[in-house]
PDB file of C-alpha atoms and ligand atoms in Angstrom:
ATOM      1  CA  MET A   1      23.736   4.181  37.029  1.00  0.00           C
ATOM      2  CA  ILE A   2      25.642   4.429  40.298  1.00  0.00           C
ATOM      3  CA  THR A   3      26.614   1.126  42.070  1.00  0.00           C
ATOM      4  CA  GLY A   4      28.643   0.422  45.146  1.00  0.00           C
ATOM      5  CA  PHE A   5      30.183  -2.726  43.790  1.00  0.00           C
ATOM      6  CA  ALA A   6      31.326  -1.700  40.380  1.00  0.00           C
ATOM      7  CA  THR A   7      34.476  -3.145  38.853  1.00  0.00           C
ATOM      8  CA  ILE A   8      36.155  -2.509  35.483  1.00  0.00           C
ATOM      9  CA  VAL A   9      34.577  -5.787  34.254  1.00  0.00           C
ATOM     10  CA  SER A  10      31.012  -4.660  35.303  1.00  0.00           C
ATOM     11  CA  ALA A  11      31.662  -1.222  33.745  1.00  0.00           C
ATOM     12  CA  VAL A  12      32.693  -2.845  30.400  1.00  0.00           C
ATOM     13  CA  GLU A  13      29.671  -5.134  30.580  1.00  0.00           C
ATOM     14  CA  ALA A  14      27.302  -2.136  31.245  1.00  0.00           C
ATOM     15  CA  MET A  15      28.837  -0.296  28.287  1.00  0.00           C
ATOM     16  CA  GLN A  16      28.304  -3.317  26.063  1.00  0.00           C
ATOM     17  CA  LYS A  17      24.646  -3.238  27.032  1.00  0.00           C
ATOM     18  CA  GLY A  18      24.335   0.465  26.061  1.00  0.00           C
ATOM     19  CA  ALA A  19      25.721   2.603  28.843  1.00  0.00           C
ATOM     20  CA  TYR A  20      27.990   5.281  27.357  1.00  0.00           C
ATOM     21  CA  ASP A  21      29.951   6.488  30.431  1.00  0.00           C
ATOM     22  CA  TYR A  22      30.982   5.456  33.851  1.00  0.00           C
ATOM     23  CA  LEU A  23      32.454   6.953  37.005  1.00  0.00           C
ATOM     24  CA  PRO A  24      34.740   4.900  39.233  1.00  0.00           C
ATOM     25  CA  LYS A  25      34.674   5.337  42.954  1.00  0.00           C
ATOM     26  CA  PRO A  26      35.851   7.242  44.867  1.00  0.00           C
ATOM     27  CA  PHE A  27      34.714  10.323  42.879  1.00  0.00           C
ATOM     28  CA  ASN A  28      34.577  13.968  43.877  1.00  0.00           C
ATOM     29  CA  PRO A  29      31.708  16.389  43.261  1.00  0.00           C
ATOM     30  CA  ASP A  30      33.479  17.987  40.217  1.00  0.00           C
ATOM     31  CA  GLN A  31      33.778  14.604  38.558  1.00  0.00           C
ATOM     32  CA  LEU A  32      30.150  13.979  39.163  1.00  0.00           C
ATOM     33  CA  ARG A  33      29.205  17.356  37.848  1.00  0.00           C
ATOM     34  CA  ALA A  34      31.236  16.828  34.684  1.00  0.00           C
ATOM     35  CA  LEU A  35      29.701  13.359  34.175  1.00  0.00           C
ATOM     36  CA  THR A  36      26.122  14.680  34.597  1.00  0.00           C
ATOM     37  CA  LYS A  37      26.966  17.443  32.123  1.00  0.00           C
ATOM     38  CA  ARG A  38      28.124  14.967  29.608  1.00  0.00           C
ATOM     39  CA  ALA A  39      24.946  12.832  30.263  1.00  0.00           C
ATOM     40  CA  LEU A  40      22.738  15.864  29.482  1.00  0.00           C
ATOM     41  CA  GLU A  41      24.730  16.725  26.327  1.00  0.00           C
ATOM     42  CA  HIS A  42      24.482  13.103  25.218  1.00  0.00           C
ATOM     43  CA  ARG A  43      20.660  13.149  25.846  1.00  0.00           C
ATOM     44  CA  ASN A  44      20.164  16.456  23.955  1.00  0.00           C
ATOM     45  CA  LEU A  45      22.220  15.075  21.039  1.00  0.00           C
ATOM     46  CA  LYS A  46      20.001  11.903  20.792  1.00  0.00           C
ATOM     47  CA  ILE A  47      16.807  14.192  20.855  1.00  0.00           C
ATOM     48  CA  GLU A  48      18.298  16.432  18.113  1.00  0.00           C
ATOM     49  CA  THR A  49      19.377  13.397  16.008  1.00  0.00           C
ATOM     50  CA  LYS A  50      15.751  11.940  16.327  1.00  0.00           C
ATOM     51  CA  ARG A  51      14.247  15.265  15.262  1.00  0.00           C
ATOM     52  CA  LEU A  52      16.681  15.681  12.302  1.00  0.00           C
ATOM     53  CA  ARG A  53      15.835  12.006  11.137  1.00  0.00           C
ATOM     54  CA  GLU A  54      12.135  12.742  11.346  1.00  0.00           C
ATOM     55  CA  GLU A  55      12.589  15.986   9.405  1.00  0.00           C
ATOM     56  CA  LYS A  56      14.691  14.129   6.744  1.00  0.00           C
ATOM     57  CA  ASP A  57      11.907  11.294   6.410  1.00  0.00           C
ATOM     58  CA  GLN A  58       9.268  14.002   6.025  1.00  0.00           C
ATOM     59  CA  MET A  59      11.292  15.807   3.306  1.00  0.00           C
ATOM     60  CA  GLU A  60      11.570  12.471   1.406  1.00  0.00           C
ATOM     61  CA  ARG A  61       7.933  11.847   1.632  1.00  0.00           C
ATOM     62  CA  ASN A  62       7.086  15.400   0.521  1.00  0.00           C
ATOM     63  CA  PHE A  63       9.663  14.964  -2.376  1.00  0.00           C
ATOM     64  CA  ILE A  64       7.804  11.835  -3.678  1.00  0.00           C
ATOM     65  CA  THR A  65       4.495  13.533  -3.301  1.00  0.00           C
ATOM     66  CA  PHE A  66       5.871  16.525  -5.254  1.00  0.00           C
ATOM     67  CA  VAL A  67       7.497  14.507  -8.039  1.00  0.00           C
ATOM     68  CA  SER A  68       4.665  12.206  -8.556  1.00  0.00           C
ATOM     69  CA  HIS A  69       2.133  15.140  -8.625  1.00  0.00           C
ATOM     70  CA  GLU A  70       4.281  17.084 -11.025  1.00  0.00           C
ATOM     71  CA  MET A  71       4.632  14.035 -13.327  1.00  0.00           C
ATOM     72  CA  ARG A  72       0.985  13.239 -13.330  1.00  0.00           C
ATOM     73  CA  ALA A  73      -0.307  16.272 -15.305  1.00  0.00           C
ATOM     74  CA  PRO A  74       2.038  15.934 -18.247  1.00  0.00           C
ATOM     75  CA  LEU A  75       1.385  12.234 -18.494  1.00  0.00           C
ATOM     76  CA  VAL A  76      -2.436  12.904 -18.704  1.00  0.00           C
ATOM     77  CA  VAL A  77      -1.774  15.431 -21.506  1.00  0.00           C
ATOM     78  CA  ILE A  78       0.488  12.913 -23.392  1.00  0.00           C
ATOM     79  CA  ARG A  79      -2.098  10.212 -23.181  1.00  0.00           C
ATOM     80  CA  GLN A  80      -4.835  12.611 -24.381  1.00  0.00           C
ATOM     81  CA  TYR A  81      -2.633  13.661 -27.404  1.00  0.00           C
ATOM     82  CA  ILE A  82      -2.076   9.971 -28.264  1.00  0.00           C
ATOM     83  CA  GLU A  83      -5.874   9.324 -28.047  1.00  0.00           C
ATOM     84  CA  ALA A  84      -6.580  12.449 -30.216  1.00  0.00           C
ATOM     85  CA  LEU A  85      -3.912  11.254 -32.740  1.00  0.00           C
ATOM     86  CA  ASN A  86      -5.742   7.861 -33.016  1.00  0.00           C
ATOM     87  CA  THR A  87      -9.145   9.487 -33.333  1.00  0.00           C
ATOM     88  CA  ILE A  88      -8.265  12.235 -35.800  1.00  0.00           C
ATOM     89  CA  ALA A  89      -5.810  10.300 -37.957  1.00  0.00           C
ATOM     90  CA  GLY A  90      -6.071   6.645 -37.023  1.00  0.00           C
ATOM     91  CA  ASP A  91      -7.401   5.426 -40.345  1.00  0.00           C
ATOM     92  CA  ARG A  92      -4.734   7.183 -42.321  1.00  0.00           C
ATOM     93  CA  PHE A  93      -1.920   5.245 -40.620  1.00  0.00           C
ATOM     94  CA  GLU A  94      -0.168   2.171 -41.855  1.00  0.00           C
ATOM     95  CA  GLN A  95      -0.488  -0.902 -39.654  1.00  0.00           C
ATOM     96  CA  ASP A  96       3.030  -0.737 -38.283  1.00  0.00           C
ATOM     97  CA  VAL A  97       2.587   2.968 -37.363  1.00  0.00           C
ATOM     98  CA  LYS A  98      -0.794   2.040 -35.594  1.00  0.00           C
ATOM     99  CA  GLU A  99       1.083  -0.656 -33.594  1.00  0.00           C
ATOM    100  CA  ILE A 100       3.701   1.852 -32.359  1.00  0.00           C
ATOM    101  CA  ILE A 101       1.033   4.320 -31.331  1.00  0.00           C
ATOM    102  CA  GLU A 102      -0.838   1.552 -29.489  1.00  0.00           C
ATOM    103  CA  ARG A 103       2.328   0.545 -27.708  1.00  0.00           C
ATOM    104  CA  CYS A 104       2.947   4.196 -26.756  1.00  0.00           C
ATOM    105  CA  ALA A 105      -0.590   4.455 -25.383  1.00  0.00           C
ATOM    106  CA  LYS A 106      -0.153   1.322 -23.358  1.00  0.00           C
ATOM    107  CA  ARG A 107       3.095   2.455 -21.805  1.00  0.00           C
ATOM    108  CA  VAL A 108       1.816   5.868 -21.073  1.00  0.00           C
ATOM    109  CA  HIS A 109      -1.255   4.340 -19.371  1.00  0.00           C
ATOM    110  CA  ASN A 110       1.027   2.069 -17.202  1.00  0.00           C
ATOM    111  CA  LEU A 111       3.202   5.017 -16.195  1.00  0.00           C
ATOM    112  CA  GLU A 112       0.099   7.107 -15.450  1.00  0.00           C
ATOM    113  CA  GLU A 113      -1.294   4.271 -13.273  1.00  0.00           C
ATOM    114  CA  MET A 114       2.153   3.917 -11.512  1.00  0.00           C
ATOM    115  CA  VAL A 115       2.386   7.547 -10.755  1.00  0.00           C
ATOM    116  CA  ALA A 116      -1.182   7.672  -9.482  1.00  0.00           C
ATOM    117  CA  HIS A 117      -0.467   4.857  -7.103  1.00  0.00           C
ATOM    118  CA  TRP A 118       2.840   6.250  -6.022  1.00  0.00           C
ATOM    119  CA  LEU A 119       1.149   9.607  -5.335  1.00  0.00           C
ATOM    120  CA  ASP A 120      -1.649   7.948  -3.292  1.00  0.00           C
ATOM    121  CA  ILE A 121       0.741   5.816  -1.266  1.00  0.00           C
ATOM    122  CA  SER A 122       2.879   8.751  -0.318  1.00  0.00           C
ATOM    123  CA  ARG A 123      -0.206  10.774   0.497  1.00  0.00           C
ATOM    124  CA  ILE A 124      -1.379   7.981   2.783  1.00  0.00           C
ATOM    125  CA  GLU A 125       2.015   7.936   4.354  1.00  0.00           C
ATOM    126  CA  ASN A 126       2.073  11.604   5.121  1.00  0.00           C
ATOM    127  CA  GLY A 127      -1.547  11.744   6.034  1.00  0.00           C
ATOM    128  CA  THR A 128      -2.686  13.905   3.184  1.00  0.00           C
ATOM    129  CA  LEU A 129      -4.888  11.557   1.223  1.00  0.00           C
ATOM    130  CA  THR A 130      -8.394  12.780   1.210  1.00  0.00           C
ATOM    131  CA  GLN A 131     -10.706  10.103   2.458  1.00  0.00           C
ATOM    132  CA  GLN A 132     -14.363  10.770   3.314  1.00  0.00           C
ATOM    133  CA  LYS A 133     -15.140   8.175   5.960  1.00  0.00           C
ATOM    134  CA  VAL A 134     -18.901   7.561   6.163  1.00  0.00           C
ATOM    135  CA  SER A 135     -21.086   4.782   7.197  1.00  0.00           C
ATOM    136  CA  LEU A 136     -21.627   2.560   4.100  1.00  0.00           C
ATOM    137  CA  ASN A 137     -22.748  -0.739   2.867  1.00  0.00           C
ATOM    138  CA  LEU A 138     -19.940  -2.908   1.548  1.00  0.00           C
ATOM    139  CA  ASP A 139     -22.370  -4.750  -0.715  1.00  0.00           C
ATOM    140  CA  SER A 140     -22.869  -1.740  -2.932  1.00  0.00           C
ATOM    141  CA  ILE A 141     -19.131  -1.145  -3.139  1.00  0.00           C
ATOM    142  CA  ILE A 142     -18.481  -4.695  -4.226  1.00  0.00           C
ATOM    143  CA  SER A 143     -21.324  -4.591  -6.798  1.00  0.00           C
ATOM    144  CA  ARG A 144     -19.853  -1.369  -8.226  1.00  0.00           C
ATOM    145  CA  SER A 145     -16.364  -2.949  -8.461  1.00  0.00           C
ATOM    146  CA  VAL A 146     -17.616  -6.132  -9.952  1.00  0.00           C
ATOM    147  CA  GLU A 147     -19.601  -4.204 -12.505  1.00  0.00           C
ATOM    148  CA  GLU A 148     -16.478  -2.168 -13.350  1.00  0.00           C
ATOM    149  CA  MET A 149     -14.294  -5.345 -13.834  1.00  0.00           C
ATOM    150  CA  ALA A 150     -17.017  -7.425 -15.599  1.00  0.00           C
ATOM    151  CA  PRO A 151     -16.143  -6.178 -19.174  1.00  0.00           C
ATOM    152  CA  LEU A 152     -12.433  -7.072 -18.674  1.00  0.00           C
ATOM    153  CA  CYS A 153     -13.351 -10.556 -17.467  1.00  0.00           C
ATOM    154  CA  ARG A 154     -15.806 -11.026 -20.359  1.00  0.00           C
ATOM    155  CA  LYS A 155     -12.967  -9.978 -22.738  1.00  0.00           C
ATOM    156  CA  LYS A 156     -10.663 -12.525 -21.215  1.00  0.00           C
ATOM    157  CA  GLY A 157     -13.251 -15.277 -21.139  1.00  0.00           C
ATOM    158  CA  ILE A 158     -13.093 -15.426 -17.220  1.00  0.00           C
ATOM    159  CA  ALA A 159     -16.218 -16.090 -15.153  1.00  0.00           C
ATOM    160  CA  LEU A 160     -16.783 -13.561 -12.310  1.00  0.00           C
ATOM    161  CA  GLU A 161     -19.216 -14.657  -9.648  1.00  0.00           C
ATOM    162  CA  THR A 162     -20.388 -12.988  -6.376  1.00  0.00           C
ATOM    163  CA  ASN A 163     -21.877 -14.670  -3.212  1.00  0.00           C
ATOM    164  CA  SER A 164     -23.051 -12.344  -0.692  1.00  0.00           C
ATOM    165  CA  PRO A 165     -25.563 -12.525   2.299  1.00  0.00           C
ATOM    166  CA  ARG A 166     -28.798 -10.609   1.924  1.00  0.00           C
ATOM    167  CA  SER A 167     -27.942  -7.846   4.345  1.00  0.00           C
ATOM    168  CA  LEU A 168     -24.563  -6.683   5.791  1.00  0.00           C
ATOM    169  CA  PRO A 169     -23.951  -4.485   8.770  1.00  0.00           C
ATOM    170  CA  PRO A 170     -22.471  -1.119   7.862  1.00  0.00           C
ATOM    171  CA  ILE A 171     -18.747  -0.449   7.987  1.00  0.00           C
ATOM    172  CA  THR A 172     -17.044   3.042   8.121  1.00  0.00           C
ATOM    173  CA  GLY A 173     -15.017   3.867   5.100  1.00  0.00           C
ATOM    174  CA  ASP A 174     -14.256   5.907   1.978  1.00  0.00           C
ATOM    175  CA  THR A 175     -16.152   4.663  -1.090  1.00  0.00           C
ATOM    176  CA  GLU A 176     -13.697   5.657  -3.734  1.00  0.00           C
ATOM    177  CA  SER A 177     -10.679   4.150  -1.976  1.00  0.00           C
ATOM    178  CA  LEU A 178     -12.449   0.930  -1.247  1.00  0.00           C
ATOM    179  CA  VAL A 179     -13.749   0.567  -4.920  1.00  0.00           C
ATOM    180  CA  ARG A 180     -10.086   0.988  -5.958  1.00  0.00           C
ATOM    181  CA  VAL A 181      -9.008  -1.801  -3.506  1.00  0.00           C
ATOM    182  CA  PHE A 182     -11.612  -4.179  -4.844  1.00  0.00           C
ATOM    183  CA  THR A 183     -10.888  -3.332  -8.559  1.00  0.00           C
ATOM    184  CA  ASN A 184      -7.213  -3.766  -7.965  1.00  0.00           C
ATOM    185  CA  ILE A 185      -7.584  -7.234  -6.371  1.00  0.00           C
ATOM    186  CA  ILE A 186     -10.115  -8.406  -9.013  1.00  0.00           C
ATOM    187  CA  GLY A 187      -7.889  -6.858 -11.607  1.00  0.00           C
ATOM    188  CA  ASN A 188      -4.904  -8.843 -10.421  1.00  0.00           C
ATOM    189  CA  ALA A 189      -7.091 -12.012 -10.391  1.00  0.00           C
ATOM    190  CA  THR A 190      -8.039 -11.245 -13.998  1.00  0.00           C
ATOM    191  CA  LYS A 191      -4.442 -10.486 -14.972  1.00  0.00           C
ATOM    192  CA  TYR A 192      -2.924 -13.724 -13.464  1.00  0.00           C
ATOM    193  CA  THR A 193      -5.707 -16.119 -14.466  1.00  0.00           C
ATOM    194  CA  PRO A 194      -5.699 -17.636 -17.961  1.00  0.00           C
ATOM    195  CA  GLU A 195      -8.706 -17.661 -20.316  1.00  0.00           C
ATOM    196  CA  GLY A 196     -11.483 -19.862 -19.205  1.00  0.00           C
ATOM    197  CA  GLY A 197     -10.705 -19.312 -15.485  1.00  0.00           C
ATOM    198  CA  LYS A 198     -13.005 -18.246 -12.639  1.00  0.00           C
ATOM    199  CA  ILE A 199     -12.968 -15.505 -10.093  1.00  0.00           C
ATOM    200  CA  THR A 200     -15.285 -15.825  -7.056  1.00  0.00           C
ATOM    201  CA  VAL A 201     -16.036 -13.024  -4.601  1.00  0.00           C
ATOM    202  CA  THR A 202     -17.487 -14.286  -1.357  1.00  0.00           C
ATOM    203  CA  VAL A 203     -18.819 -12.094   1.412  1.00  0.00           C
ATOM    204  CA  LYS A 204     -19.332 -13.327   4.918  1.00  0.00           C
ATOM    205  CA  ASN A 205     -19.995 -11.621   8.280  1.00  0.00           C
ATOM    206  CA  ASP A 206     -20.586 -12.086  11.930  1.00  0.00           C
ATOM    207  CA  GLU A 207     -21.449  -9.445  14.542  1.00  0.00           C
ATOM    208  CA  TYR A 208     -17.953  -7.799  14.536  1.00  0.00           C
ATOM    209  CA  TYR A 209     -16.330  -8.419  11.137  1.00  0.00           C
ATOM    210  CA  ILE A 210     -17.091  -8.607   7.359  1.00  0.00           C
ATOM    211  CA  THR A 211     -14.691 -10.787   5.300  1.00  0.00           C
ATOM    212  CA  VAL A 212     -14.471 -10.553   1.539  1.00  0.00           C
ATOM    213  CA  SER A 213     -12.529 -13.250  -0.195  1.00  0.00           C
ATOM    214  CA  ILE A 214     -11.542 -12.987  -3.830  1.00  0.00           C
ATOM    215  CA  ALA A 215     -10.487 -16.287  -5.118  1.00  0.00           C
ATOM    216  CA  ASP A 216      -9.124 -17.219  -8.576  1.00  0.00           C
ATOM    217  CA  ASN A 217      -7.886 -20.489 -10.195  1.00  0.00           C
ATOM    218  CA  GLY A 218      -5.027 -18.743 -11.924  1.00  0.00           C
ATOM    219  CA  THR A 219      -1.171 -18.984 -11.778  1.00  0.00           C
ATOM    220  CA  GLY A 220      -0.877 -18.796  -8.003  1.00  0.00           C
ATOM    221  CA  ILE A 221       2.122 -17.367  -6.199  1.00  0.00           C
ATOM    222  CA  PRO A 222       5.161 -19.351  -4.944  1.00  0.00           C
ATOM    223  CA  PRO A 223       5.176 -19.649  -1.073  1.00  0.00           C
ATOM    224  CA  GLU A 224       8.624 -17.866  -0.672  1.00  0.00           C
ATOM    225  CA  LYS A 225       7.164 -14.843  -2.655  1.00  0.00           C
ATOM    226  CA  LEU A 226       3.907 -14.526  -0.680  1.00  0.00           C
ATOM    227  CA  PRO A 227       5.389 -12.266   2.139  1.00  0.00           C
ATOM    228  CA  LEU A 228       6.785  -9.967  -0.509  1.00  0.00           C
ATOM    229  CA  ILE A 229       3.837  -9.159  -2.667  1.00  0.00           C
ATOM    230  CA  PHE A 230       2.695  -6.261  -0.569  1.00  0.00           C
ATOM    231  CA  GLU A 231       6.035  -4.586  -0.746  1.00  0.00           C
ATOM    232  CA  PRO A 232       6.316  -1.433  -2.946  1.00  0.00           C
ATOM    233  CA  PHE A 233       7.408  -2.311  -6.596  1.00  0.00           C
ATOM    234  CA  TYR A 234       7.574  -6.018  -5.940  1.00  0.00           C
ATOM    235  CA  ARG A 235       6.453  -8.271  -8.725  1.00  0.00           C
ATOM    236  CA  CYS A 236       6.836 -12.093  -9.132  1.00  0.00           C
ATOM    237  CA  ALA A 237       9.203 -11.661 -12.120  1.00  0.00           C
ATOM    238  CA  GLU A 238       8.949 -14.857 -13.943  1.00  0.00           C
ATOM    239  CA  LYS A 239       5.102 -14.671 -14.045  1.00  0.00           C
ATOM    240  CA  ASN A 240       5.181 -11.106 -15.300  1.00  0.00           C
ATOM    241  CA  GLU A 241       6.828 -11.306 -18.726  1.00  0.00           C
ATOM    242  CA  LYS A 242       3.506 -10.729 -20.548  1.00  0.00           C
ATOM    243  CA  HIS A 243       1.685  -8.723 -17.841  1.00  0.00           C
ATOM    244  CA  SER A 244       2.366  -5.009 -17.350  1.00  0.00           C
ATOM    245  CA  GLY A 245       2.124  -3.479 -13.940  1.00  0.00           C
ATOM    246  CA  SER A 246       3.901  -1.386 -11.370  1.00  0.00           C
ATOM    247  CA  GLY A 247       4.048  -3.593  -8.376  1.00  0.00           C
ATOM    248  CA  LEU A 248       2.278  -0.822  -6.348  1.00  0.00           C
ATOM    249  CA  GLY A 249      -1.274  -2.085  -6.585  1.00  0.00           C
ATOM    250  CA  LEU A 250      -1.113  -4.357  -3.535  1.00  0.00           C
ATOM    251  CA  THR A 251       0.928  -1.827  -1.570  1.00  0.00           C
ATOM    252  CA  PHE A 252      -1.846   0.650  -2.109  1.00  0.00           C
ATOM    253  CA  CYS A 253      -4.526  -1.955  -1.047  1.00  0.00           C
ATOM    254  CA  LYS A 254      -2.740  -2.781   2.055  1.00  0.00           C
ATOM    255  CA  LYS A 255      -2.366   0.892   3.157  1.00  0.00           C
ATOM    256  CA  ILE A 256      -6.016   1.620   2.401  1.00  0.00           C
ATOM    257  CA  MET A 257      -7.079  -1.429   4.409  1.00  0.00           C
ATOM    258  CA  GLU A 258      -4.890  -0.221   7.364  1.00  0.00           C
ATOM    259  CA  SER A 259      -6.491   3.205   7.148  1.00  0.00           C
ATOM    260  CA  HIS A 260      -9.807   1.401   7.533  1.00  0.00           C
ATOM    261  CA  ASN A 261      -8.566  -0.612  10.550  1.00  0.00           C
ATOM    262  CA  GLY A 262      -8.833  -3.694   8.194  1.00  0.00           C
ATOM    263  CA  VAL A 263      -6.547  -6.471   7.253  1.00  0.00           C
ATOM    264  CA  ILE A 264      -5.610  -8.062   3.891  1.00  0.00           C
ATOM    265  CA  ASP A 265      -4.267 -11.471   3.761  1.00  0.00           C
ATOM    266  CA  VAL A 266      -3.422 -13.979   1.024  1.00  0.00           C
ATOM    267  CA  SER A 267      -3.051 -17.686   0.501  1.00  0.00           C
ATOM    268  CA  SER A 268      -2.017 -19.361  -2.639  1.00  0.00           C
ATOM    269  CA  ARG A 269      -0.856 -22.454  -4.333  1.00  0.00           C
ATOM    270  CA  GLU A 270       1.313 -22.351  -7.410  1.00  0.00           C
ATOM    271  CA  GLY A 271      -0.574 -23.504 -10.443  1.00  0.00           C
ATOM    272  CA  GLU A 272      -3.915 -23.744  -8.560  1.00  0.00           C
ATOM    273  CA  GLY A 273      -4.863 -20.125  -7.604  1.00  0.00           C
ATOM    274  CA  SER A 274      -4.940 -17.455  -4.985  1.00  0.00           C
ATOM    275  CA  ILE A 275      -7.253 -16.218  -2.341  1.00  0.00           C
ATOM    276  CA  PHE A 276      -7.147 -12.573  -1.121  1.00  0.00           C
ATOM    277  CA  VAL A 277      -9.058 -12.169   2.101  1.00  0.00           C
ATOM    278  CA  LEU A 278     -10.069  -8.633   3.240  1.00  0.00           C
ATOM    279  CA  THR A 279     -11.400  -8.171   6.831  1.00  0.00           C
ATOM    280  CA  PHE A 280     -13.304  -5.125   7.794  1.00  0.00           C
ATOM    281  CA  PRO A 281     -14.519  -4.238  11.352  1.00  0.00           C
ATOM    282  CA  VAL A 282     -18.264  -3.569  11.505  1.00  0.00           C
ATOM    283  CA  SER A 283     -18.891  -0.017  12.604  1.00  0.00           C
ATOM    284  CA  ILE A 284     -19.990  -0.179  16.235  1.00  0.00           C
ATOM    285  CA  ASN A 285     -21.292   3.396  16.672  1.00  0.00           C
ATOM    286  CA  THR A 286     -23.737   3.296  13.818  1.00  0.00           C
ATOM    287  CA  GLU A 287     -24.865  -0.207  14.941  1.00  0.00           C
ATOM    288  CA  ARG A 288     -25.757   1.169  18.372  1.00  0.00           C
ATOM    289  CA  ASN A 289     -27.660   4.226  17.408  1.00  0.00           C
ATOM    290  CA  GLY A 290     -28.879   2.826  14.041  1.00  0.00           C
ATOM    291  CA  SER A 291     -28.896   6.303  12.631  1.00  0.00           C
ATOM    292  CA  GLY A 292     -26.339   5.608   9.768  1.00  0.00           C
ATOM    293  CA  GLU A 293     -24.423   8.767  10.879  1.00  0.00           C
ATOM    294  CA  ILE A 294     -20.975   8.844  12.276  1.00  0.00           C
TER     295      ILE A 294
HETATM  296  N1  LIG B 301      -4.348 -13.032  -8.121  1.00  0.00           N
HETATM  297  C1  LIG B 301      -2.948 -13.207  -8.249  1.00  0.00           C
HETATM  298  N2  LIG B 301      -2.474 -14.382  -8.787  1.00  0.00           N
HETATM  299  C2  LIG B 301      -1.088 -14.455  -9.013  1.00  0.00           C
HETATM  300  N3  LIG B 301      -0.147 -13.517  -8.657  1.00  0.00           N
HETATM  301  C3  LIG B 301      -0.663 -12.352  -8.200  1.00  0.00           C
HETATM  302  C4  LIG B 301      -2.088 -12.140  -7.900  1.00  0.00           C
HETATM  303  N4  LIG B 301      -2.178 -10.893  -7.348  1.00  0.00           N
HETATM  304  C5  LIG B 301      -0.930 -10.472  -7.195  1.00  0.00           C
HETATM  305  N5  LIG B 301       0.042 -11.323  -7.746  1.00  0.00           N
HETATM  306  C6  LIG B 301       1.513 -11.087  -7.742  1.00  0.00           C
HETATM  307  O1  LIG B 301       1.815 -10.156  -6.910  1.00  0.00           O
HETATM  308  C7  LIG B 301       2.551  -9.063  -7.524  1.00  0.00           C
HETATM  309  C8  LIG B 301       2.275  -7.680  -6.946  1.00  0.00           C
HETATM  310  O2  LIG B 301       0.953  -7.343  -7.276  1.00  0.00           O
HETATM  311  P1  LIG B 301       0.622  -5.750  -7.535  1.00  0.00           P
HETATM  312  O3  LIG B 301       1.176  -4.935  -6.371  1.00  0.00           O
HETATM  313  O4  LIG B 301      -0.820  -5.644  -7.824  1.00  0.00           O
HETATM  314  O5  LIG B 301       1.503  -5.470  -8.711  1.00  0.00           O
HETATM  315  P2  LIG B 301       1.233  -5.557 -10.322  1.00  0.00           P
HETATM  316  O6  LIG B 301       1.426  -4.191 -10.818  1.00  0.00           O
HETATM  317  O7  LIG B 301       2.398  -6.441 -10.884  1.00  0.00           O
HETATM  318  O8  LIG B 301      -0.105  -6.183 -10.577  1.00  0.00           O
HETATM  319  C9  LIG B 301       2.202  -9.208  -8.965  1.00  0.00           C
HETATM  320  O9  LIG B 301       3.183  -8.778  -9.817  1.00  0.00           O
HETATM  321  C10 LIG B 301       2.015 -10.720  -9.111  1.00  0.00           C
HETATM  322  O10 LIG B 301       3.229 -11.338  -9.379  1.00  0.00           O
HETATM  323 MG1  LIG B 302      -1.793  -5.133  -9.652  1.00  0.00          MG
END
């Protein structure tokens, strides 16, 4: 900036606000040329730094994708070996050996789940997660997810109920990703709700949005921890001693919701339960032409 009334004080003030150079008056053309050259070099340096930072971020993302991808295959094989061991020789083992094998199977399963989530999250971040977005009915996705989770709820003695309007407008989305979002949220509700509890899935809609709320009457989440639960690897520690998990499930759900232009929100009261609310925009194009094609 060039000003006719600059003083040392105003120059210092300008530098404090982000200016990186100044030229006191009177100045000659050589001084102005030198200052302009410095300004251009400074600008180029900034552009180069930004490019290098972006390159470094991309390398980090690729590294996570690579590591999780490479870890996944051996984990699947280890799990399959453990399952085979149980099938082939299970009845020949003493009880204590059986317990050790069961614990191994559980740990490997958790690790496999964590790596799968990690891989998906990094793929969403670097834009390589394959999602086939089509016009779909959320009702069938919810029914499928509820069906998948019903045996676990029955096993834990938890009631699982769905309330849905007769017909829903279509949304645009990827079936597999959305089923995983719902099974994750219902899975959490099952995990953090004691025996005899209840999970209610309620679907509502208007012309523009569909909201799906998944309410449980479980342990609830302390208010100061609510903003953190969507962060990668975050788990409310004191509630988790007996529950295994990676702390990546909700991060995955949030990213998938974002990729569907949707929103995931939560409200909770400690000791009373939690409600996760998922909001999806109704697909406008398909509504207009009614063809069901995107
Ligand atoms: N329905 C729920 N009731 C109580 N706490 C929950 C519920 N859903 C999530 N949480 C809390 O949020 C944390 C993060 O959830 P998530 O990302 O799915 O990780 P986790 O692998 O631990 O299930 C959980 O560890 C748990 O403390
Ligand atoms: Mg979870």
